[in-house]
Amino acid sequence: MGGASIGAIIGAGYAAGWSVSDMTQVYRASFLAQNPLSDWTLPFVSLVGGRAVSRLLEEAYGQRDVEDLVRPFFCVSTNLTAGKTVVHRSGRLWKWLRASAAIPGVLPPVFQGGHVFVDGGVMNNLPVDVMRDQVGDIIAVDIGADDAVVAPASLDEFELPALWRVVWDWLTGTRRPSLARLMLGSGMVNSAASTHAARAASSLVLCPPVGDIDLLNWDAFDLAIERGYESTKRTLEARLNGGGAAP
């Protein structure tokens, strides 16, 4: 098992030997019952302080080390100091998950040994290449496949209008991309080429249709699970029937 960002967090639960019901319970308690990005702060480094995320990850995974998991696991982060992807196969699990999910501008980086670590998706959002030389068939789950940053076609502007207009647009359903989505999109744009290569190197690619679910919309937890389940079922049925992967 391996992953970047939220993929690393979900993959770590499976690697820890948790059942589907265990994982659902833990993630519901961590992401839905408690908003992990609720500790807003002055935006000198990031929008939130990161204390809530760190606490929830430590509560969920305890003092496990990566190498102590039931199944082999790795996660990736981006080392901004060295300008490269770093693969984490040892060390305190929750800390490296925190680094792997540190979306630039949203969560503060993880600082260690003079280096600055941020979200693994900045350089390698689908780290198939890391496990390519170690296993045969690889199932890749790409939740960023349809996650382009888009705006309503009716918008044609160079700056935000007056506050009353922004509120009115929000009330009438005109949604501008959120600040978190803009930061995530701009931070991950350079990983697009590696993601394309990763999909080609995978035996099976699953692409749950979650592009319309906002990054911080924790209330869509159950909807995301249902979308993933139905999409995966269609893909597997298509593969078993001799066709290509269904969307």
PDB file of C-alpha atoms in Angstrom:
ATOM      1  CA  MET A   1       0.000   0.000   0.000  1.00  0.00           C
ATOM      2  CA  GLY A   2       1.181   3.499  -0.730  1.00  0.00           C
ATOM      3  CA  GLY A   3      -0.177   6.954  -1.340  1.00  0.00           C
ATOM      4  CA  ALA A   4       0.036  10.709  -1.189  1.00  0.00           C
ATOM      5  CA  SER A   5      -2.014  13.154   0.858  1.00  0.00           C
ATOM      6  CA  ILE A   6      -5.486  11.790   1.718  1.00  0.00           C
ATOM      7  CA  GLY A   7      -4.575   8.632  -0.221  1.00  0.00           C
ATOM      8  CA  ALA A   8      -1.770   8.034   2.264  1.00  0.00           C
ATOM      9  CA  ILE A   9      -4.119   8.534   5.209  1.00  0.00           C
ATOM     10  CA  ILE A  10      -6.687   6.073   3.838  1.00  0.00           C
ATOM     11  CA  GLY A  11      -4.039   3.566   2.747  1.00  0.00           C
ATOM     12  CA  ALA A  12      -2.425   3.597   6.181  1.00  0.00           C
ATOM     13  CA  GLY A  13      -5.685   2.400   7.731  1.00  0.00           C
ATOM     14  CA  TYR A  14      -5.775  -0.612   5.429  1.00  0.00           C
ATOM     15  CA  ALA A  15      -2.077  -1.270   6.020  1.00  0.00           C
ATOM     16  CA  ALA A  16      -2.753  -1.185   9.778  1.00  0.00           C
ATOM     17  CA  GLY A  17      -5.132  -4.128   9.336  1.00  0.00           C
ATOM     18  CA  TRP A  18      -8.334  -2.186   9.950  1.00  0.00           C
ATOM     19  CA  SER A  19     -11.568  -3.500   8.469  1.00  0.00           C
ATOM     20  CA  VAL A  20     -13.747  -1.346   6.237  1.00  0.00           C
ATOM     21  CA  SER A  21     -16.096  -0.685   9.161  1.00  0.00           C
ATOM     22  CA  ASP A  22     -13.120   0.225  11.389  1.00  0.00           C
ATOM     23  CA  MET A  23     -11.788   2.649   8.797  1.00  0.00           C
ATOM     24  CA  THR A  24     -15.191   4.222   8.250  1.00  0.00           C
ATOM     25  CA  GLN A  25     -15.660   4.702  11.973  1.00  0.00           C
ATOM     26  CA  VAL A  26     -12.212   6.227  12.504  1.00  0.00           C
ATOM     27  CA  TYR A  27     -12.392   8.578   9.535  1.00  0.00           C
ATOM     28  CA  ARG A  28     -15.943   9.619  10.348  1.00  0.00           C
ATOM     29  CA  ALA A  29     -14.833  10.540  13.869  1.00  0.00           C
ATOM     30  CA  SER A  30     -11.729  12.354  12.584  1.00  0.00           C
ATOM     31  CA  PHE A  31     -13.060  14.218   9.547  1.00  0.00           C
ATOM     32  CA  LEU A  32     -16.815  14.524  10.031  1.00  0.00           C
ATOM     33  CA  ALA A  33     -17.455  14.715  13.773  1.00  0.00           C
ATOM     34  CA  GLN A  34     -14.429  16.996  14.190  1.00  0.00           C
ATOM     35  CA  ASN A  35     -13.323  19.401  11.500  1.00  0.00           C
ATOM     36  CA  PRO A  36      -9.543  18.883  11.207  1.00  0.00           C
ATOM     37  CA  LEU A  37      -9.129  22.290   9.581  1.00  0.00           C
ATOM     38  CA  SER A  38     -11.014  24.260  12.197  1.00  0.00           C
ATOM     39  CA  ASP A  39      -8.039  25.947  13.858  1.00  0.00           C
ATOM     40  CA  TRP A  40      -7.913  29.023  11.626  1.00  0.00           C
ATOM     41  CA  THR A  41      -4.965  31.294  12.214  1.00  0.00           C
ATOM     42  CA  LEU A  42      -3.374  34.466  10.859  1.00  0.00           C
ATOM     43  CA  PRO A  43      -2.236  33.439   7.363  1.00  0.00           C
ATOM     44  CA  PHE A  44       1.481  34.059   7.763  1.00  0.00           C
ATOM     45  CA  VAL A  45       2.353  30.486   6.711  1.00  0.00           C
ATOM     46  CA  SER A  46      -1.005  28.788   6.195  1.00  0.00           C
ATOM     47  CA  LEU A  47      -4.740  29.247   6.637  1.00  0.00           C
ATOM     48  CA  VAL A  48      -4.949  26.888   9.612  1.00  0.00           C
ATOM     49  CA  GLY A  49      -2.565  26.149  12.461  1.00  0.00           C
ATOM     50  CA  GLY A  50      -2.378  22.395  11.841  1.00  0.00           C
ATOM     51  CA  ARG A  51      -2.772  21.455  15.505  1.00  0.00           C
ATOM     52  CA  ALA A  52      -6.178  19.815  14.970  1.00  0.00           C
ATOM     53  CA  VAL A  53      -4.931  17.688  12.064  1.00  0.00           C
ATOM     54  CA  SER A  54      -1.857  16.579  14.003  1.00  0.00           C
ATOM     55  CA  ARG A  55      -3.939  15.704  17.060  1.00  0.00           C
ATOM     56  CA  LEU A  56      -6.507  13.721  15.084  1.00  0.00           C
ATOM     57  CA  LEU A  57      -3.846  11.796  13.161  1.00  0.00           C
ATOM     58  CA  GLU A  58      -2.009  10.955  16.374  1.00  0.00           C
ATOM     59  CA  GLU A  59      -5.250   9.836  18.021  1.00  0.00           C
ATOM     60  CA  ALA A  60      -6.152   7.663  15.031  1.00  0.00           C
ATOM     61  CA  TYR A  61      -2.777   5.986  14.467  1.00  0.00           C
ATOM     62  CA  GLY A  62      -1.208   6.246  17.898  1.00  0.00           C
ATOM     63  CA  GLN A  63       2.529   5.760  18.254  1.00  0.00           C
ATOM     64  CA  ARG A  64       2.853   3.236  15.427  1.00  0.00           C
ATOM     65  CA  ASP A  65       5.874   3.457  13.187  1.00  0.00           C
ATOM     66  CA  VAL A  66       5.470   2.971   9.444  1.00  0.00           C
ATOM     67  CA  GLU A  67       7.526  -0.220   9.518  1.00  0.00           C
ATOM     68  CA  ASP A  68       5.303  -1.732  12.241  1.00  0.00           C
ATOM     69  CA  LEU A  69       2.144  -1.843  10.127  1.00  0.00           C
ATOM     70  CA  VAL A  70       0.556  -5.206   9.327  1.00  0.00           C
ATOM     71  CA  ARG A  71       0.970  -4.692   5.574  1.00  0.00           C
ATOM     72  CA  PRO A  72       3.925  -3.051   3.808  1.00  0.00           C
ATOM     73  CA  PHE A  73       3.234   0.665   3.412  1.00  0.00           C
ATOM     74  CA  PHE A  74       4.814   3.905   2.274  1.00  0.00           C
ATOM     75  CA  CYS A  75       3.703   7.469   1.851  1.00  0.00           C
ATOM     76  CA  VAL A  76       5.288  10.300  -0.064  1.00  0.00           C
ATOM     77  CA  SER A  77       5.834  13.951   0.736  1.00  0.00           C
ATOM     78  CA  THR A  78       7.501  16.759  -1.182  1.00  0.00           C
ATOM     79  CA  ASN A  79      10.792  18.075   0.197  1.00  0.00           C
ATOM     80  CA  LEU A  80      10.797  21.733  -0.803  1.00  0.00           C
ATOM     81  CA  THR A  81      14.344  22.166   0.499  1.00  0.00           C
ATOM     82  CA  ALA A  82      15.756  19.497  -1.801  1.00  0.00           C
ATOM     83  CA  GLY A  83      13.135  19.913  -4.523  1.00  0.00           C
ATOM     84  CA  LYS A  84      12.223  16.235  -4.706  1.00  0.00           C
ATOM     85  CA  THR A  85       9.725  13.575  -3.677  1.00  0.00           C
ATOM     86  CA  VAL A  86      10.607  11.716  -0.478  1.00  0.00           C
ATOM     87  CA  VAL A  87       9.385   8.183   0.221  1.00  0.00           C
ATOM     88  CA  HIS A  88       8.683   7.403   3.876  1.00  0.00           C
ATOM     89  CA  ARG A  89       8.962   3.720   4.841  1.00  0.00           C
ATOM     90  CA  SER A  90      10.024   4.194   8.474  1.00  0.00           C
ATOM     91  CA  GLY A  91       9.485   6.596  11.323  1.00  0.00           C
ATOM     92  CA  ARG A  92       6.416   7.752  13.240  1.00  0.00           C
ATOM     93  CA  LEU A  93       3.406   7.099  11.023  1.00  0.00           C
ATOM     94  CA  TRP A  94       1.174   9.997  11.996  1.00  0.00           C
ATOM     95  CA  LYS A  95       3.971  12.543  11.517  1.00  0.00           C
ATOM     96  CA  TRP A  96       4.729  11.464   7.947  1.00  0.00           C
ATOM     97  CA  LEU A  97       1.021  11.290   7.134  1.00  0.00           C
ATOM     98  CA  ARG A  98       0.800  14.851   8.389  1.00  0.00           C
ATOM     99  CA  ALA A  99       3.640  15.822   6.027  1.00  0.00           C
ATOM    100  CA  SER A 100       2.101  13.932   3.116  1.00  0.00           C
ATOM    101  CA  ALA A 101      -1.164  15.872   3.521  1.00  0.00           C
ATOM    102  CA  ALA A 102       0.309  19.339   4.161  1.00  0.00           C
ATOM    103  CA  ILE A 103      -1.395  21.205   1.306  1.00  0.00           C
ATOM    104  CA  PRO A 104       0.740  24.321   0.697  1.00  0.00           C
ATOM    105  CA  GLY A 105      -1.002  27.399   2.004  1.00  0.00           C
ATOM    106  CA  VAL A 106      -3.748  25.428   3.746  1.00  0.00           C
ATOM    107  CA  LEU A 107      -1.712  23.436   6.283  1.00  0.00           C
ATOM    108  CA  PRO A 108       1.708  24.454   7.590  1.00  0.00           C
ATOM    109  CA  PRO A 109       4.654  22.388   6.355  1.00  0.00           C
ATOM    110  CA  VAL A 110       6.412  19.823   8.518  1.00  0.00           C
ATOM    111  CA  PHE A 111       9.900  21.003   9.465  1.00  0.00           C
ATOM    112  CA  GLN A 112      12.498  18.375  10.309  1.00  0.00           C
ATOM    113  CA  GLY A 113      16.278  18.358  10.154  1.00  0.00           C
ATOM    114  CA  GLY A 114      16.354  21.741   8.436  1.00  0.00           C
ATOM    115  CA  HIS A 115      14.094  20.495   5.641  1.00  0.00           C
ATOM    116  CA  VAL A 116      10.582  21.603   4.690  1.00  0.00           C
ATOM    117  CA  PHE A 117       8.056  18.880   3.812  1.00  0.00           C
ATOM    118  CA  VAL A 118       4.666  19.504   2.162  1.00  0.00           C
ATOM    119  CA  ASP A 119       1.921  17.523   0.441  1.00  0.00           C
ATOM    120  CA  GLY A 120       3.209  14.594  -1.601  1.00  0.00           C
ATOM    121  CA  GLY A 121       0.786  15.468  -4.384  1.00  0.00           C
ATOM    122  CA  VAL A 122       2.798  18.565  -5.263  1.00  0.00           C
ATOM    123  CA  MET A 123       5.269  16.415  -7.194  1.00  0.00           C
ATOM    124  CA  ASN A 124       3.810  12.902  -7.239  1.00  0.00           C
ATOM    125  CA  ASN A 125       0.090  12.603  -6.616  1.00  0.00           C
ATOM    126  CA  LEU A 126      -0.142   8.981  -7.798  1.00  0.00           C
ATOM    127  CA  PRO A 127       3.125   7.310  -6.678  1.00  0.00           C
ATOM    128  CA  VAL A 128       2.823   4.142  -8.747  1.00  0.00           C
ATOM    129  CA  ASP A 129       6.488   4.463  -9.738  1.00  0.00           C
ATOM    130  CA  VAL A 130       7.576   3.921  -6.125  1.00  0.00           C
ATOM    131  CA  MET A 131       6.080   0.423  -6.004  1.00  0.00           C
ATOM    132  CA  ARG A 132       6.576  -0.448  -9.677  1.00  0.00           C
ATOM    133  CA  ASP A 133       9.828  -2.338  -9.051  1.00  0.00           C
ATOM    134  CA  GLN A 134       8.500  -4.202  -5.998  1.00  0.00           C
ATOM    135  CA  VAL A 135       5.144  -5.662  -7.011  1.00  0.00           C
ATOM    136  CA  GLY A 136       3.498  -7.019 -10.123  1.00  0.00           C
ATOM    137  CA  ASP A 137      -0.063  -5.840 -10.626  1.00  0.00           C
ATOM    138  CA  ILE A 138      -0.908  -2.396  -9.267  1.00  0.00           C
ATOM    139  CA  ILE A 139      -4.379  -1.004  -8.632  1.00  0.00           C
ATOM    140  CA  ALA A 140      -4.219   2.790  -8.684  1.00  0.00           C
ATOM    141  CA  VAL A 141      -6.964   4.993  -7.239  1.00  0.00           C
ATOM    142  CA  ASP A 142      -6.899   8.443  -8.820  1.00  0.00           C
ATOM    143  CA  ILE A 143      -9.343  10.809  -7.143  1.00  0.00           C
ATOM    144  CA  GLY A 144      -7.795  13.752  -8.955  1.00  0.00           C
ATOM    145  CA  ALA A 145      -8.693  12.463 -12.405  1.00  0.00           C
ATOM    146  CA  ASP A 146     -11.555  14.932 -12.869  1.00  0.00           C
ATOM    147  CA  ASP A 147     -10.461  17.502 -10.315  1.00  0.00           C
ATOM    148  CA  ALA A 148      -9.738  20.425 -12.623  1.00  0.00           C
ATOM    149  CA  VAL A 149     -10.227  23.874 -11.149  1.00  0.00           C
ATOM    150  CA  VAL A 150     -13.165  25.399 -13.005  1.00  0.00           C
ATOM    151  CA  ALA A 151     -15.390  28.440 -12.646  1.00  0.00           C
ATOM    152  CA  PRO A 152     -18.969  29.020 -13.833  1.00  0.00           C
ATOM    153  CA  ALA A 153     -19.079  30.072 -17.483  1.00  0.00           C
ATOM    154  CA  SER A 154     -21.057  33.150 -16.481  1.00  0.00           C
ATOM    155  CA  LEU A 155     -18.100  34.603 -14.575  1.00  0.00           C
ATOM    156  CA  ASP A 156     -15.885  37.007 -16.485  1.00  0.00           C
ATOM    157  CA  GLU A 157     -13.910  39.059 -14.000  1.00  0.00           C
ATOM    158  CA  PHE A 158     -10.390  40.002 -12.998  1.00  0.00           C
ATOM    159  CA  GLU A 159     -10.989  40.612  -9.318  1.00  0.00           C
ATOM    160  CA  LEU A 160     -13.618  39.783  -6.761  1.00  0.00           C
ATOM    161  CA  PRO A 161     -16.646  42.100  -6.933  1.00  0.00           C
ATOM    162  CA  ALA A 162     -18.095  43.923  -3.947  1.00  0.00           C
ATOM    163  CA  LEU A 163     -18.896  41.784  -0.924  1.00  0.00           C
ATOM    164  CA  TRP A 164     -22.652  42.057  -1.453  1.00  0.00           C
ATOM    165  CA  ARG A 165     -22.236  40.660  -4.959  1.00  0.00           C
ATOM    166  CA  VAL A 166     -20.151  37.726  -3.729  1.00  0.00           C
ATOM    167  CA  VAL A 167     -22.830  36.946  -1.115  1.00  0.00           C
ATOM    168  CA  TRP A 168     -25.587  37.254  -3.718  1.00  0.00           C
ATOM    169  CA  ASP A 169     -23.782  34.926  -6.129  1.00  0.00           C
ATOM    170  CA  TRP A 170     -23.296  32.414  -3.317  1.00  0.00           C
ATOM    171  CA  LEU A 171     -26.994  32.533  -2.401  1.00  0.00           C
ATOM    172  CA  THR A 172     -28.036  32.078  -6.025  1.00  0.00           C
ATOM    173  CA  GLY A 173     -25.694  29.154  -6.614  1.00  0.00           C
ATOM    174  CA  THR A 174     -22.798  30.799  -8.453  1.00  0.00           C
ATOM    175  CA  ARG A 175     -19.781  29.125  -6.891  1.00  0.00           C
ATOM    176  CA  ARG A 176     -16.264  30.401  -7.338  1.00  0.00           C
ATOM    177  CA  PRO A 177     -13.421  27.935  -6.678  1.00  0.00           C
ATOM    178  CA  SER A 178     -12.598  27.885  -2.973  1.00  0.00           C
ATOM    179  CA  LEU A 179      -9.276  29.210  -1.703  1.00  0.00           C
ATOM    180  CA  ALA A 180      -8.270  25.704  -0.617  1.00  0.00           C
ATOM    181  CA  ARG A 181      -9.054  24.266  -4.053  1.00  0.00           C
ATOM    182  CA  LEU A 182      -7.091  27.040  -5.770  1.00  0.00           C
ATOM    183  CA  MET A 183      -4.088  26.373  -3.551  1.00  0.00           C
ATOM    184  CA  LEU A 184      -4.319  22.622  -4.061  1.00  0.00           C
ATOM    185  CA  GLY A 185      -4.715  22.994  -7.824  1.00  0.00           C
ATOM    186  CA  SER A 186      -1.798  25.372  -8.203  1.00  0.00           C
ATOM    187  CA  GLY A 187       0.373  23.246  -5.945  1.00  0.00           C
ATOM    188  CA  MET A 188      -0.318  20.038  -7.861  1.00  0.00           C
ATOM    189  CA  VAL A 189      -0.209  21.294 -11.442  1.00  0.00           C
ATOM    190  CA  ASN A 190       3.363  20.051 -11.899  1.00  0.00           C
ATOM    191  CA  SER A 191       2.391  16.479 -10.978  1.00  0.00           C
ATOM    192  CA  ALA A 192       0.033  16.096 -13.966  1.00  0.00           C
ATOM    193  CA  ALA A 193       2.666  14.524 -16.223  1.00  0.00           C
ATOM    194  CA  SER A 194       3.760  11.980 -13.604  1.00  0.00           C
ATOM    195  CA  THR A 195       0.119  11.110 -12.900  1.00  0.00           C
ATOM    196  CA  HIS A 196      -0.432  10.336 -16.591  1.00  0.00           C
ATOM    197  CA  ALA A 197       2.596   8.026 -16.600  1.00  0.00           C
ATOM    198  CA  ALA A 198       1.426   6.387 -13.359  1.00  0.00           C
ATOM    199  CA  ARG A 199      -1.969   5.585 -14.821  1.00  0.00           C
ATOM    200  CA  ALA A 200      -0.315   3.991 -17.851  1.00  0.00           C
ATOM    201  CA  ALA A 201       1.914   1.864 -15.596  1.00  0.00           C
ATOM    202  CA  SER A 202      -1.007   0.537 -13.522  1.00  0.00           C
ATOM    203  CA  SER A 203      -2.826  -2.728 -14.081  1.00  0.00           C
ATOM    204  CA  LEU A 204      -6.149  -1.170 -13.125  1.00  0.00           C
ATOM    205  CA  VAL A 205      -7.082   2.470 -12.539  1.00  0.00           C
ATOM    206  CA  LEU A 206     -10.077   3.428 -10.414  1.00  0.00           C
ATOM    207  CA  CYS A 207     -11.382   6.971 -10.875  1.00  0.00           C
ATOM    208  CA  PRO A 208     -14.282   7.703  -8.509  1.00  0.00           C
ATOM    209  CA  PRO A 209     -16.305  10.697  -9.799  1.00  0.00           C
ATOM    210  CA  VAL A 210     -15.701  13.097  -6.917  1.00  0.00           C
ATOM    211  CA  GLY A 211     -14.571  16.181  -8.823  1.00  0.00           C
ATOM    212  CA  ASP A 212     -17.690  18.104  -7.780  1.00  0.00           C
ATOM    213  CA  ILE A 213     -17.074  17.466  -4.064  1.00  0.00           C
ATOM    214  CA  ASP A 214     -15.188  20.391  -2.591  1.00  0.00           C
ATOM    215  CA  LEU A 215     -11.927  19.724  -0.819  1.00  0.00           C
ATOM    216  CA  LEU A 216     -13.257  20.871   2.556  1.00  0.00           C
ATOM    217  CA  ASN A 217     -16.800  19.526   2.256  1.00  0.00           C
ATOM    218  CA  TRP A 218     -16.634  16.992   5.090  1.00  0.00           C
ATOM    219  CA  ASP A 219     -20.434  16.606   4.994  1.00  0.00           C
ATOM    220  CA  ALA A 220     -20.019  14.747   1.683  1.00  0.00           C
ATOM    221  CA  PHE A 221     -18.252  11.881   3.496  1.00  0.00           C
ATOM    222  CA  ASP A 222     -20.995   9.317   2.866  1.00  0.00           C
ATOM    223  CA  LEU A 223     -21.586  10.571  -0.675  1.00  0.00           C
ATOM    224  CA  ALA A 224     -17.896  10.104  -1.502  1.00  0.00           C
ATOM    225  CA  ILE A 225     -17.986   6.545  -0.134  1.00  0.00           C
ATOM    226  CA  GLU A 226     -21.070   5.713  -2.196  1.00  0.00           C
ATOM    227  CA  ARG A 227     -19.582   7.248  -5.358  1.00  0.00           C
ATOM    228  CA  GLY A 228     -16.391   5.260  -4.879  1.00  0.00           C
ATOM    229  CA  TYR A 229     -18.242   1.995  -4.263  1.00  0.00           C
ATOM    230  CA  GLU A 230     -20.559   2.301  -7.269  1.00  0.00           C
ATOM    231  CA  SER A 231     -17.790   3.469  -9.593  1.00  0.00           C
ATOM    232  CA  THR A 232     -15.459   0.646  -8.559  1.00  0.00           C
ATOM    233  CA  LYS A 233     -18.223  -1.927  -8.986  1.00  0.00           C
ATOM    234  CA  ARG A 234     -18.911  -0.710 -12.537  1.00  0.00           C
ATOM    235  CA  THR A 235     -15.201  -0.734 -13.381  1.00  0.00           C
ATOM    236  CA  LEU A 236     -14.702  -4.289 -12.110  1.00  0.00           C
ATOM    237  CA  GLU A 237     -17.822  -5.535 -13.882  1.00  0.00           C
ATOM    238  CA  ALA A 238     -16.588  -4.004 -17.129  1.00  0.00           C
ATOM    239  CA  ARG A 239     -13.183  -5.613 -16.674  1.00  0.00           C
ATOM    240  CA  LEU A 240     -14.693  -9.021 -15.909  1.00  0.00           C
ATOM    241  CA  ASN A 241     -16.881  -8.738 -18.997  1.00  0.00           C
ATOM    242  CA  GLY A 242     -13.819  -8.139 -21.141  1.00  0.00           C
ATOM    243  CA  GLY A 243     -14.262  -4.413 -21.655  1.00  0.00           C
ATOM    244  CA  GLY A 244     -12.183  -1.465 -20.652  1.00  0.00           C
ATOM    245  CA  ALA A 245     -12.402   0.361 -17.372  1.00  0.00           C
ATOM    246  CA  ALA A 246     -15.732   2.135 -16.955  1.00  0.00           C
ATOM    247  CA  PRO A 247     -15.749   5.666 -15.542  1.00  0.00           C
TER     248      PRO A 247
END
